[in-house]
């Protein structure tokens, strides 16, 4: 009986929310004091690097919170919390990929691949605590060849807020 009553109350709440047009996600975000932050960007051209430099991903798929700058390749944290970052790359035959993720210009993690007779892929992911203003970016290390094409996006850089920091 209790399960049926709970289900009926939930159904009524959902129906009420839908009928008055309230965005429940927005309401919950405001109530929690958090903001929505997520980005996903990809590389649509081949990129060849011979010195350490930021990797800039030119196609922005989503940029909720406007924290990723595709001109610099940098994500600047707009809301303190726990973030997830993922990055992937593909190199052609006899190419190498060596990508490093930095937080505030300090090395954090790498991904590396080399293949003599085939494409090579490298990827990595990490969960980081960030404060407002922290900067996260990817950098190519050594001789790097990232494969990209407008109709084949294999190199990507993604990040999103997993949990906002608790208010004091």
mmCIF file of C-alpha atoms in Angstrom, residues 80-135:
data_model
loop_
_atom_site.group_PDB
_atom_site.id
_atom_site.type_symbol
_atom_site.label_atom_id
_atom_site.label_comp_id
_atom_site.label_asym_id
_atom_site.label_seq_id
_atom_site.Cartn_x
_atom_site.Cartn_y
_atom_site.Cartn_z
ATOM 1 C CA UNK A 80 34.299 25.112 -7.350
ATOM 2 C CA UNK A 81 33.769 21.375 -7.168
ATOM 3 C CA UNK A 82 34.751 17.927 -8.365
ATOM 4 C CA UNK A 83 35.248 17.654 -12.144
ATOM 5 C CA UNK A 84 35.757 14.780 -14.577
ATOM 6 C CA UNK A 85 38.087 15.265 -17.571
ATOM 7 C CA UNK A 86 38.592 12.868 -20.490
ATOM 8 C CA UNK A 87 40.800 13.140 -23.543
ATOM 9 C CA UNK A 88 41.368 10.949 -26.575
ATOM 10 C CA UNK A 89 43.582 11.040 -29.650
ATOM 11 C CA UNK A 90 44.397 9.042 -32.768
ATOM 12 C CA UNK A 91 47.588 9.045 -34.830
ATOM 13 C CA UNK A 92 48.206 7.666 -38.302
ATOM 14 C CA UNK A 93 50.669 4.855 -39.093
ATOM 15 C CA UNK A 94 54.193 5.531 -37.854
ATOM 16 C CA UNK A 95 52.912 8.441 -35.787
ATOM 17 C CA UNK A 96 53.026 9.118 -32.076
ATOM 18 C CA UNK A 97 50.722 10.797 -29.599
ATOM 19 C CA UNK A 98 51.903 12.095 -26.247
ATOM 20 C CA UNK A 99 49.337 14.292 -24.535
ATOM 21 C CA UNK A 100 49.606 15.690 -21.027
ATOM 22 C CA UNK A 101 46.877 17.234 -18.893
ATOM 23 C CA UNK A 102 47.850 20.227 -16.754
ATOM 24 C CA UNK A 103 46.086 21.944 -13.857
ATOM 25 C CA UNK A 104 47.308 25.513 -13.287
ATOM 26 C CA UNK A 105 50.388 24.736 -15.433
ATOM 27 C CA UNK A 106 51.306 21.750 -13.231
ATOM 28 C CA UNK A 107 51.526 18.310 -14.880
ATOM 29 C CA UNK A 108 48.825 15.853 -13.766
ATOM 30 C CA UNK A 109 48.479 12.857 -16.180
ATOM 31 C CA UNK A 110 49.523 11.627 -19.657
ATOM 32 C CA UNK A 111 48.360 9.486 -22.542
ATOM 33 C CA UNK A 112 50.825 7.991 -25.051
ATOM 34 C CA UNK A 113 50.655 5.824 -28.145
ATOM 35 C CA UNK A 114 52.967 4.842 -30.996
ATOM 36 C CA UNK A 115 52.322 2.313 -33.709
ATOM 37 C CA UNK A 116 54.720 1.348 -36.474
ATOM 38 C CA UNK A 117 52.232 -0.176 -38.910
ATOM 39 C CA UNK A 118 48.783 0.961 -37.864
ATOM 40 C CA UNK A 119 46.818 3.776 -36.292
ATOM 41 C CA UNK A 120 47.564 4.357 -32.623
ATOM 42 C CA UNK A 121 45.073 5.578 -30.039
ATOM 43 C CA UNK A 122 45.649 7.097 -26.617
ATOM 44 C CA UNK A 123 43.240 8.281 -23.945
ATOM 45 C CA UNK A 124 42.992 8.989 -20.253
ATOM 46 C CA UNK A 125 40.538 10.338 -17.680
ATOM 47 C CA UNK A 126 40.771 11.886 -14.240
ATOM 48 C CA UNK A 127 38.641 13.324 -11.445
ATOM 49 C CA UNK A 128 39.985 16.617 -10.033
ATOM 50 C CA UNK A 129 39.014 19.029 -7.277
ATOM 51 C CA UNK A 130 38.952 22.550 -8.734
ATOM 52 C CA UNK A 131 38.551 26.015 -7.288
ATOM 53 C CA UNK A 132 37.071 28.962 -9.155
ATOM 54 C CA UNK A 133 39.662 30.228 -11.641
ATOM 55 C CA UNK A 134 41.690 26.993 -11.872
ATOM 56 C CA UNK A 135 42.790 26.305 -15.457
#
